CSV table of C-alpha atoms and ligand atoms in Angstrom, one decimal:
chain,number,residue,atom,x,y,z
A,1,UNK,CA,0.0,0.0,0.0
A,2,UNK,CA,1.1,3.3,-0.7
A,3,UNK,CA,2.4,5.2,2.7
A,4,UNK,CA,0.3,8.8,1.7
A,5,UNK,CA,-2.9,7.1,0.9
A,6,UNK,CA,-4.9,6.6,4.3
A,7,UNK,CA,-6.6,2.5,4.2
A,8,UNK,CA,-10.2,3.0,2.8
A,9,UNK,CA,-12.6,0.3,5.1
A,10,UNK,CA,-16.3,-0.1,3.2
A,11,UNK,CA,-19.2,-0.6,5.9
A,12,UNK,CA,-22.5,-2.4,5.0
A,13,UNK,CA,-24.9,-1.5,7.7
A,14,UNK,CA,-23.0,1.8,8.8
A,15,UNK,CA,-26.0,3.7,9.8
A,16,UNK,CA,-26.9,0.6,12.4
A,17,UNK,CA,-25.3,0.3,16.4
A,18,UNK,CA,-22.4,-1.9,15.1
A,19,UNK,CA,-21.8,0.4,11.7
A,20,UNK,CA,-21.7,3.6,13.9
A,21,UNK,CA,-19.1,2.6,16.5
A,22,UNK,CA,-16.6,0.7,13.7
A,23,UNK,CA,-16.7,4.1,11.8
A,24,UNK,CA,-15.6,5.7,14.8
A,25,UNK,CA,-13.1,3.2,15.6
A,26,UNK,CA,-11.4,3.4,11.8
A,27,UNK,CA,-11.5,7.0,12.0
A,28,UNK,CA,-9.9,7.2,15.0
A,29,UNK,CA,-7.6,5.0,13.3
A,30,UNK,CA,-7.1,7.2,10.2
A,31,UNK,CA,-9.0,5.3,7.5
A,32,UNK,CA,-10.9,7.2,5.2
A,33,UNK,CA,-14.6,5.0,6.1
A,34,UNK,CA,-17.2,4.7,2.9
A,35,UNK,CA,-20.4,4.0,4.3
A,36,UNK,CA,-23.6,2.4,2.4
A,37,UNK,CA,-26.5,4.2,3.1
A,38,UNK,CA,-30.3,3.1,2.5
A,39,UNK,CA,-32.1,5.6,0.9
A,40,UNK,CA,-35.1,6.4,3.3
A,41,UNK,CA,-37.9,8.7,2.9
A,42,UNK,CA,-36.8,10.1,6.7
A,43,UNK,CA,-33.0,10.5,7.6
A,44,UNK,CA,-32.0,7.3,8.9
A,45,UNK,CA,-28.3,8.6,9.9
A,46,UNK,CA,-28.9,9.1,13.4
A,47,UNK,CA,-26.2,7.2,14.8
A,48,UNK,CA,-23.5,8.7,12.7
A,49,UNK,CA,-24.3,12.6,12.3
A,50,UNK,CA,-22.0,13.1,14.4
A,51,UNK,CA,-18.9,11.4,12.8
A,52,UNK,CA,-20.1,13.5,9.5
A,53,UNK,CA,-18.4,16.1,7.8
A,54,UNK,CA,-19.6,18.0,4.4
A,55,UNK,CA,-17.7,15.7,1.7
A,56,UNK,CA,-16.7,19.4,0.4
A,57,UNK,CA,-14.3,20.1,3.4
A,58,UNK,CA,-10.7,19.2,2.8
A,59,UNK,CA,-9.8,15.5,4.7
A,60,UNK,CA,-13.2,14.8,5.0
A,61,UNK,CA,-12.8,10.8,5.9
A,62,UNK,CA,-16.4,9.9,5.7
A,63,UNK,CA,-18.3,9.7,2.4
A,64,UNK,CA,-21.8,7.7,2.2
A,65,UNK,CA,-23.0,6.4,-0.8
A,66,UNK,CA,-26.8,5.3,-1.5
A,67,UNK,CA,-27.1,1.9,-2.1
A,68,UNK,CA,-29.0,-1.6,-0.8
A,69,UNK,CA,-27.5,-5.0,-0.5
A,70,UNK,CA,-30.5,-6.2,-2.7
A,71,UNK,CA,-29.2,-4.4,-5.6
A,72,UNK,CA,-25.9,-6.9,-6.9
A,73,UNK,CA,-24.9,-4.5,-9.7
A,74,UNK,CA,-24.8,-1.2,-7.5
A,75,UNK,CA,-22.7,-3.4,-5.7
A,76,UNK,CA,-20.5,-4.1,-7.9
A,77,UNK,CA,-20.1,-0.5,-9.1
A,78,UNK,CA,-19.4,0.6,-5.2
A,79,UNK,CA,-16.7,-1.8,-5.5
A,80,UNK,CA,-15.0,-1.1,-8.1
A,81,UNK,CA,-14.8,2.9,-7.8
A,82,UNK,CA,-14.1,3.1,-3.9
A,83,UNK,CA,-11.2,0.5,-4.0
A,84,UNK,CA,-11.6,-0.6,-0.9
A,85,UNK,CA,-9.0,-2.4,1.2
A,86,UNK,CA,-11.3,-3.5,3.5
A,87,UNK,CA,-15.1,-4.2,3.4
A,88,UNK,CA,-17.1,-5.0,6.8
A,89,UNK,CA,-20.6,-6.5,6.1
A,90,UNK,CA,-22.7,-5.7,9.0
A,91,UNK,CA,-26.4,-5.1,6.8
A,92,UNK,CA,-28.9,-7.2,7.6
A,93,UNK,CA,-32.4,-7.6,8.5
A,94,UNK,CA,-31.0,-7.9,11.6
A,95,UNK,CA,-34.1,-8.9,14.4
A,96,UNK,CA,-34.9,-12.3,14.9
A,97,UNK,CA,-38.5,-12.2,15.9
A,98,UNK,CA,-39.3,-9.7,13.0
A,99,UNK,CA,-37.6,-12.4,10.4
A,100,UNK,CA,-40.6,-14.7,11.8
A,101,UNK,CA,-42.7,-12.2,9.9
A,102,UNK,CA,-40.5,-11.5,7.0
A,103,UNK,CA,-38.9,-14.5,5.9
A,104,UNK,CA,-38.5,-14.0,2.3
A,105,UNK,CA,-36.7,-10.7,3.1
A,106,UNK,CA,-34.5,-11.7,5.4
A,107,UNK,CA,-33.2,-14.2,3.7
A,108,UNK,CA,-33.0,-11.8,0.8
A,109,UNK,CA,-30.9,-9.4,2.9
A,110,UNK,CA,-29.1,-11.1,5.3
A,111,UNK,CA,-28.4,-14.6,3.5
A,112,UNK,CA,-28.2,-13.5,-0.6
A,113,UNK,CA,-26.4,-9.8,0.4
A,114,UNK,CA,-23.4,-11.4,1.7
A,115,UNK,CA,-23.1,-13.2,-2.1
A,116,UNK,CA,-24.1,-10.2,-3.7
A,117,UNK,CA,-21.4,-8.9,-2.0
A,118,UNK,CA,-18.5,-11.0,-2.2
A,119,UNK,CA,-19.2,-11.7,-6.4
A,120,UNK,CA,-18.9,-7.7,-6.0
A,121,UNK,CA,-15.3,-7.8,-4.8
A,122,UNK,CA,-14.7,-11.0,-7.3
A,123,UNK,CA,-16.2,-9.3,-10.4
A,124,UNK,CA,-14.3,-5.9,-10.0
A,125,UNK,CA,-11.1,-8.2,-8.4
A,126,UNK,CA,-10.6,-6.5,-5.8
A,127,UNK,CA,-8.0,-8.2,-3.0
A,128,UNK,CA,-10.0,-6.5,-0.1
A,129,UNK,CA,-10.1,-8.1,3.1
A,130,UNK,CA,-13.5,-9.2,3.7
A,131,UNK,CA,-15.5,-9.5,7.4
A,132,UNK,CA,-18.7,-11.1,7.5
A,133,UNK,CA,-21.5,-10.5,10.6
A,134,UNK,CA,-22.0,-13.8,11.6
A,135,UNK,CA,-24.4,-14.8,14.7
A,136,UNK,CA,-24.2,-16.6,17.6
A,137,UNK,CA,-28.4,-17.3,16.6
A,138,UNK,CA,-26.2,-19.9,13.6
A,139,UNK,CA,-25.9,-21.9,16.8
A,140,UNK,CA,-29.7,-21.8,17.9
A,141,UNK,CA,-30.4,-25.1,19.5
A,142,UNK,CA,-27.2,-26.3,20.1
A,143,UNK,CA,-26.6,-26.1,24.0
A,144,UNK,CA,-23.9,-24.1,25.2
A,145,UNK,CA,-20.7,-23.3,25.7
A,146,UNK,CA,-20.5,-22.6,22.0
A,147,UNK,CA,-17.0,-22.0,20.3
A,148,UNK,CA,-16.1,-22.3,16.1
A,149,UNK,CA,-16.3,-25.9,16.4
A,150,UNK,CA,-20.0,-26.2,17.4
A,151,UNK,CA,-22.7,-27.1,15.0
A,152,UNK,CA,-25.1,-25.1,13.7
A,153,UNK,CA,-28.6,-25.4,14.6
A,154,UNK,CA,-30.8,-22.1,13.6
A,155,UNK,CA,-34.0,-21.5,15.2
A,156,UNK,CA,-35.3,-19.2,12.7
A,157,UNK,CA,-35.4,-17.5,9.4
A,158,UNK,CA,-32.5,-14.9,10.1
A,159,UNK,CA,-30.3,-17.7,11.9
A,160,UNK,CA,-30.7,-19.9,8.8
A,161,UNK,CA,-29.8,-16.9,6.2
A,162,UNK,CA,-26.8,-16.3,8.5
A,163,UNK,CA,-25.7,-19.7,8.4
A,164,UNK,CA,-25.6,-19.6,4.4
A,165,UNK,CA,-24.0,-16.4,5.1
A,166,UNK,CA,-21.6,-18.4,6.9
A,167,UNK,CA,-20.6,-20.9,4.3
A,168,UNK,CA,-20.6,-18.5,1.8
A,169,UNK,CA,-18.1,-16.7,3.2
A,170,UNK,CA,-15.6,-19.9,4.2
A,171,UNK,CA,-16.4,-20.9,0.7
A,172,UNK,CA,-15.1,-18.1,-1.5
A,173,UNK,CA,-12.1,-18.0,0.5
A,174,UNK,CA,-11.3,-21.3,0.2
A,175,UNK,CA,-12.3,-21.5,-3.4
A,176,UNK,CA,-11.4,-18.0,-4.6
A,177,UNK,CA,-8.6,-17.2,-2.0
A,178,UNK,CA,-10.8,-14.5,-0.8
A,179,UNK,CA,-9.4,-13.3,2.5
A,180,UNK,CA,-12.7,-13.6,4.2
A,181,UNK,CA,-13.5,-14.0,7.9
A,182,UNK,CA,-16.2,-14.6,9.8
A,183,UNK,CA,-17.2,-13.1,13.6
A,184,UNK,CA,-19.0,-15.3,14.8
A,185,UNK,CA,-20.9,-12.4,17.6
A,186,UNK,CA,-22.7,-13.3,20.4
A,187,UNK,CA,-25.4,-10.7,21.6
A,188,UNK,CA,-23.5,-6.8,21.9
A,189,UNK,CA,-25.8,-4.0,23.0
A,190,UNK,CA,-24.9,-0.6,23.8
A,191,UNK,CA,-27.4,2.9,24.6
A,192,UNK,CA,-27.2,2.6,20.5
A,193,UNK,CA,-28.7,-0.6,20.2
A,194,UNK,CA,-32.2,-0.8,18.1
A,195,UNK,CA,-35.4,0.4,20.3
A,196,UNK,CA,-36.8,-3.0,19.5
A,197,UNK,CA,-34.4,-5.5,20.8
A,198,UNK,CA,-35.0,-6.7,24.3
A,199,UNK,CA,-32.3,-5.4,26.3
A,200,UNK,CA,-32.7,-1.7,25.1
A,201,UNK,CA,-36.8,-2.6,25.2
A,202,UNK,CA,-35.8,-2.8,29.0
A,203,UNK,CA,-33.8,-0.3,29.2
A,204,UNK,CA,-35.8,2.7,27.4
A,205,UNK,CA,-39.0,1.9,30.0
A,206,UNK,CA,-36.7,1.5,32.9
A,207,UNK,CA,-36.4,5.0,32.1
A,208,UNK,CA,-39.7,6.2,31.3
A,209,UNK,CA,-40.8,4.4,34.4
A,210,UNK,CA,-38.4,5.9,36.8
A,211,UNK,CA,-39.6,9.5,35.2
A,212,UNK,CA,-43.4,8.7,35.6
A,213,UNK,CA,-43.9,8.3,32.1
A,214,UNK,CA,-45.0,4.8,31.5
A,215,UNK,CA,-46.2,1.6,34.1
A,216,UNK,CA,-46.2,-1.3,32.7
A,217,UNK,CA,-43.9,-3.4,29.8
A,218,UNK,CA,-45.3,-6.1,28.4
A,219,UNK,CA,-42.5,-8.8,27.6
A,220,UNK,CA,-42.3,-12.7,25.9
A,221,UNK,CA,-40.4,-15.4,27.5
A,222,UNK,CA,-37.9,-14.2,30.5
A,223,UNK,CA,-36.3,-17.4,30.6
A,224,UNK,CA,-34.0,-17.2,27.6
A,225,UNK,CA,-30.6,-17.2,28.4
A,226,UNK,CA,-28.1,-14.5,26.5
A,227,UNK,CA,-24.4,-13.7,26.6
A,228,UNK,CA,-25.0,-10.1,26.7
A,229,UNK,CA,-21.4,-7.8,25.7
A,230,UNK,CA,-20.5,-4.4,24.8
A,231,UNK,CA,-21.2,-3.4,21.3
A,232,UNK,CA,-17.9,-1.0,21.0
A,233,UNK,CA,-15.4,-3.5,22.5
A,234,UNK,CA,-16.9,-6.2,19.4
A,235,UNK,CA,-16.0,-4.0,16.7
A,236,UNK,CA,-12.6,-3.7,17.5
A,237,UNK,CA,-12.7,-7.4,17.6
A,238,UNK,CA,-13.7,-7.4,13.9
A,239,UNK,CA,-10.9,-4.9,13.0
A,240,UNK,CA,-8.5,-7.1,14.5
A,241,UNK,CA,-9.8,-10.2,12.5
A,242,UNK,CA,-9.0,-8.4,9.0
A,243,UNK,CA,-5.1,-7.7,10.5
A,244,UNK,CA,-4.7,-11.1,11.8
A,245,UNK,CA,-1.6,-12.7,8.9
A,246,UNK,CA,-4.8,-15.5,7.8
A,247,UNK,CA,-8.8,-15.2,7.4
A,248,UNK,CA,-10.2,-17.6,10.1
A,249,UNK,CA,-13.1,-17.7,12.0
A,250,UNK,CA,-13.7,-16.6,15.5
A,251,UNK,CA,-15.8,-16.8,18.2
A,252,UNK,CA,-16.9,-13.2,19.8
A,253,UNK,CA,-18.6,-13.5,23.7
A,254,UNK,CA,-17.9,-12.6,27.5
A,255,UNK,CA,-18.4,-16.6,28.5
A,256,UNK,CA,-21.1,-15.4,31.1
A,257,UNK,CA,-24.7,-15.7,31.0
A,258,UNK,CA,-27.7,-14.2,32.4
A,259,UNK,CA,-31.3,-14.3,31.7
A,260,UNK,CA,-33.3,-11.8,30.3
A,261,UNK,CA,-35.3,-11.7,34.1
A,262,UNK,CA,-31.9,-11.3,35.0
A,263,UNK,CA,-31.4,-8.0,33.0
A,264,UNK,CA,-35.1,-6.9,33.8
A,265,UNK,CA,-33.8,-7.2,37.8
A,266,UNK,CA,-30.3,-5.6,37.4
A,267,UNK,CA,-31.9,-2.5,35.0
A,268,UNK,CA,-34.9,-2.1,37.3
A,269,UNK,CA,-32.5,-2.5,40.1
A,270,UNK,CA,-30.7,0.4,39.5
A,271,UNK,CA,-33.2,2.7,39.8
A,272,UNK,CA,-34.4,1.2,42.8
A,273,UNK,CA,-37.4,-0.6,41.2
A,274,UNK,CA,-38.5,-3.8,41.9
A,275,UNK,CA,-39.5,-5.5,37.7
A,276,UNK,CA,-42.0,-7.4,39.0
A,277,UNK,CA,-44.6,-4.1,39.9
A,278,UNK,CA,-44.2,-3.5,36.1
A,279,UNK,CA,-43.5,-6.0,33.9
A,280,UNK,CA,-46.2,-8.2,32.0
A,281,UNK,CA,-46.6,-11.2,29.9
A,282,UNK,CA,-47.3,-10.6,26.1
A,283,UNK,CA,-47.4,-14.1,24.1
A,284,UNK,CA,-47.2,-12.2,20.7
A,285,UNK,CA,-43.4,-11.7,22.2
A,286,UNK,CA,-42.6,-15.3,21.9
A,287,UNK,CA,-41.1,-16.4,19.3
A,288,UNK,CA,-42.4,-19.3,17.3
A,289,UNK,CA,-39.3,-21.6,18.1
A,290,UNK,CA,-36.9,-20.2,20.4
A,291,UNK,CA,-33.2,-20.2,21.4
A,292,UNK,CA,-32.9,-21.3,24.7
A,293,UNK,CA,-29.4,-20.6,25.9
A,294,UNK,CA,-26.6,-18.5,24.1
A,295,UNK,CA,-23.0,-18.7,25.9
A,296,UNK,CA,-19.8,-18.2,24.0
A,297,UNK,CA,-16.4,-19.8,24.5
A,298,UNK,CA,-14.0,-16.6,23.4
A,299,UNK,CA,-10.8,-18.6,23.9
A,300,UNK,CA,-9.8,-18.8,20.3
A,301,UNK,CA,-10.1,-14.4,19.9
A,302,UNK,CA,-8.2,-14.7,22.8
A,303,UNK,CA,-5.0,-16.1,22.0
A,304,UNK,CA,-4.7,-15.0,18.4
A,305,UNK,CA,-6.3,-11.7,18.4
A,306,UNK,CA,-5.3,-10.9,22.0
A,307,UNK,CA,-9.2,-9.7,22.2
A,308,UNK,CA,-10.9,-9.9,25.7
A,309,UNK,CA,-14.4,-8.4,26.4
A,310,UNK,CA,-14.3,-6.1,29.8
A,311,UNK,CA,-17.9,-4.9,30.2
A,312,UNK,CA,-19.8,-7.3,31.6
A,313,UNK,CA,-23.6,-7.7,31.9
A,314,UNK,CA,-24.6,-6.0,34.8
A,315,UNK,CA,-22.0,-2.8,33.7
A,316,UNK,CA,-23.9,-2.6,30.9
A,317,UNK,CA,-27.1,-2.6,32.3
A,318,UNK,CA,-25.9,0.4,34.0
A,319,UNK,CA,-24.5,2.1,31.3
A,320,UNK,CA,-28.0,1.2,29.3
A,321,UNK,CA,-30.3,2.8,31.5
A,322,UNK,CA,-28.5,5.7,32.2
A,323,UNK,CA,-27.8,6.7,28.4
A,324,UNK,CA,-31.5,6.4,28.3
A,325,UNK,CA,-31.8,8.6,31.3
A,326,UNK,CA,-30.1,11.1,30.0
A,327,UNK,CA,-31.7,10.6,27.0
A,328,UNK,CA,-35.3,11.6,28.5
A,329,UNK,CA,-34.0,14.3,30.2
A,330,UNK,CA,-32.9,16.3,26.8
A,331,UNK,CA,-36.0,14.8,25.1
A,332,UNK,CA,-38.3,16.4,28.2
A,333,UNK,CA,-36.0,19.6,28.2
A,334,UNK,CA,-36.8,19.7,24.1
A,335,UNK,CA,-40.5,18.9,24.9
A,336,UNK,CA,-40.3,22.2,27.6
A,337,UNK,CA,-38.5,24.4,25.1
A,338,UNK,CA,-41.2,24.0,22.4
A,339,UNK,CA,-44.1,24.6,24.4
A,340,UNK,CA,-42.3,27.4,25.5
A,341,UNK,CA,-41.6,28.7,22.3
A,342,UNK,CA,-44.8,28.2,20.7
B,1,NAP,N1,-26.0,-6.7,17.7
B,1,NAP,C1,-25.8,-8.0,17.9
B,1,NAP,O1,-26.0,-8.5,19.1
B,1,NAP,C2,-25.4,-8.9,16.8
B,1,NAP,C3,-24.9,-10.2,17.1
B,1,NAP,C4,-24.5,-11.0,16.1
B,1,NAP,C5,-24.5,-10.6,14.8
B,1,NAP,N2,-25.1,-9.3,14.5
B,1,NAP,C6,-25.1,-8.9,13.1
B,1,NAP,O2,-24.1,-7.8,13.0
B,1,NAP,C7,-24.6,-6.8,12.1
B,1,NAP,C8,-24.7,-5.5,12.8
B,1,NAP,O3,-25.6,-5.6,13.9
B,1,NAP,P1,-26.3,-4.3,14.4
B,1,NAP,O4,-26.8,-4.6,15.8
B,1,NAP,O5,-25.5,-3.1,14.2
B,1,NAP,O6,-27.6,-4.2,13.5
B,1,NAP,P2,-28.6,-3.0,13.2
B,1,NAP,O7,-28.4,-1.9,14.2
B,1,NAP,O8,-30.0,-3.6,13.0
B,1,NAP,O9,-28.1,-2.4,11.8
B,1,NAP,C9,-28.4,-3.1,10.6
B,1,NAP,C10,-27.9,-2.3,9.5
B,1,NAP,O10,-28.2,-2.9,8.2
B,1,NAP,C11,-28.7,-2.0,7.3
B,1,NAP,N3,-29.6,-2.7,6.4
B,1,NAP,C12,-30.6,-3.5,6.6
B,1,NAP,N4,-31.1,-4.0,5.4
B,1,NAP,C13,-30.3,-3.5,4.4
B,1,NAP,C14,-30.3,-3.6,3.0
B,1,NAP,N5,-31.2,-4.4,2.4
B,1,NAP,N6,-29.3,-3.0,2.3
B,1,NAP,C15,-28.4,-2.2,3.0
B,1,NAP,N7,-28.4,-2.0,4.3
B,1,NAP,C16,-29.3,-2.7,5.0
B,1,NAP,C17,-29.5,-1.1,8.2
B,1,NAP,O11,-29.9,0.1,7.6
B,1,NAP,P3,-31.0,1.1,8.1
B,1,NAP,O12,-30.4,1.9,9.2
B,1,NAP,O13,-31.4,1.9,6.9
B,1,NAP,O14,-32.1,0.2,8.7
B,1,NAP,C18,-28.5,-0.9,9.4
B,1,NAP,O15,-27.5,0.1,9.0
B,1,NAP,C19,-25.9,-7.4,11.6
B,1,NAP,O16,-25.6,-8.1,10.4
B,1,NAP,C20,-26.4,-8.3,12.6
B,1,NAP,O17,-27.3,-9.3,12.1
B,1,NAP,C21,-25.5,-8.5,15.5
């Protein structure tokens, strides 16, 4: 690589909680970062306005570019004009539950994509390291500990399109010589994680609760067990796959697991609520099969990435509910301001 040219990383799925804290972390780094963006008929670049800079200013290291996974030839076309040395595949149709009720979409996105994708980088041959989002769902059924070695065993439509995800990507690097690696990711959250999943579900009425705001959540099953890290310490894990000497694939966890009563207690807990006053059952919540128990044997991102996770469950509880907190507060101070105003 030439010395004055900074690495250029392209990120599928930039504008989602993943995308938004790799983009930091490869700026921070010096890369100039190339983001795919969906085109939306609201802004849908939440979680990186703040990393952006008008593409006009001089250094600018960010630069979006419309685009969908479902469309192979602008694909292709990305590829071949950005260059880049590195492309992170983190789009998806990402929720489990919500692939129940769009099957045929899911598998579209999150299974087809990642080919889309990879005959992208074959057809404009391109030598870019490639990282593929793989799941910890892949494992589904299988009890845990789960490392790289454990079948698969997907429990629904998006664990099944991440499993051909999966083979895809071990496939065109052993067939094509693609350096292509797989993170295998157990569940990350972070105050940035989607409103929908169940630990920022938790979080965001924990709240609303403790403000006055709201008095009940209704919840599914409470029995399912997670490995629960923290999104920004994962996607350094994924940077340090694509500088490892050889693709491989690798396990991503904290090796501890909780339930999701568990985080219910802990993010109640710390604002001195008892979960039980508030929470109740909704069976349109469950899912129609369901993974039991998720919990990750990190050893092998251990010794060769020298990777350890350091926020642990109930830290992040913590660090969940206060972001959203904090969050109300500017919200309600917004809220005050307008009718002020008006
Ligand atoms: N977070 C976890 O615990 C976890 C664990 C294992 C694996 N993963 C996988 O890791 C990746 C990142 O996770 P995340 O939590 O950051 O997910 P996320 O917040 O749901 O973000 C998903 C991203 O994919 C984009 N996207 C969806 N469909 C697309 C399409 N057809 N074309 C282009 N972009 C599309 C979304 O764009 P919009 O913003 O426009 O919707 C968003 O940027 C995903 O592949 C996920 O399945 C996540």
């Amino acid at each position: 690589m030439n010395n004055t040219q900074p690495m250029r990383a392209l990120i599928t799925g930039i504008t989602g909680q993943d995308g938004s804290y790799l983009t930091e972390l490869l700026l921070e780094k010096g890369y100039e970062v190339h983001g795919l963006v969906r085109r939306s008929s609201t802004f849908n670049t939440d979680r990186i306005d703040h990393l952006y800079v008008d593409p006009h200013t001089p250094g600018a290291r960010l630069k979006l570019h419309f685009a969908d996974l479902t469309d192979a030839s602008r694909l292709v076309t990305l590829i071949d004009t950005i260059q880049p040395h590195e492309v992170y595949n983190l789009a998806a149709q990402s929720h489990v539950r919500v692939s129940f009720d769009e099957p045929e979409y899911t598998g579209d996105t999150t299974g087809l994509g990642t080919i889309r994708l990879l005959e992208a980088i074959r057809a404009a041959g391109s030598d870019a390291r490639f990282y593929q989002a793989s799941s910890s769902e892949m494992f589904g059924a299988t009890p845990p500990p789960q490392n790289e070695e454990t079948p698969f065993y997907p429990r629904s439509p998006y664990g099944a399109a991440k499993v051909y995800s999966y083979w895809i990507t071990k496939n065109y690097r052993e067939a094509y010589g693609v350096f292509a690696s797989n993170g295998i990711l157990f569940n990350h959250e972070s105050p940035r994680r989607g409103d929908t999943f169940v630990t920022r579900k938790i979080t965001r009425a924990v709240a609303r609760i403790a403000a006055g705001q709201q008095s009940e959540l209704f919840m599914g099953n409470l029995d399912a067990v997670r490995d629960w890290g923290y999104a920004p310490e994962y996607v350094e894990a994924m940077w340090r796959m694509l500088q490892h000497d050889e693709p491989d694939d690798f396990v991503v966890a904290t090796g501890t697991s909780y339930t999701v009563r568990d985080f219910l207690e802990l993010s109640f807990g710390h604002v001195g609520l008892d979960y039980r006053d508030y929470v109740r059952f909704d069976e349109r919540y469950l899912r129609p099969t369901e993974v039991d128990a998720l919990i990750g044997d990190f050893g092998k991102a251990q010794d060769r990435l020298g990777w350890t996770p350091k926020v642990l469950t109930p830290r992040l509880a913590q660090i969940m509910v206060e972001a959203d907190q904090a969050a109300l507060e500017v919200e309600g101070s917004r809220y005050v301001d307008a009718v002020q105003t008006a």
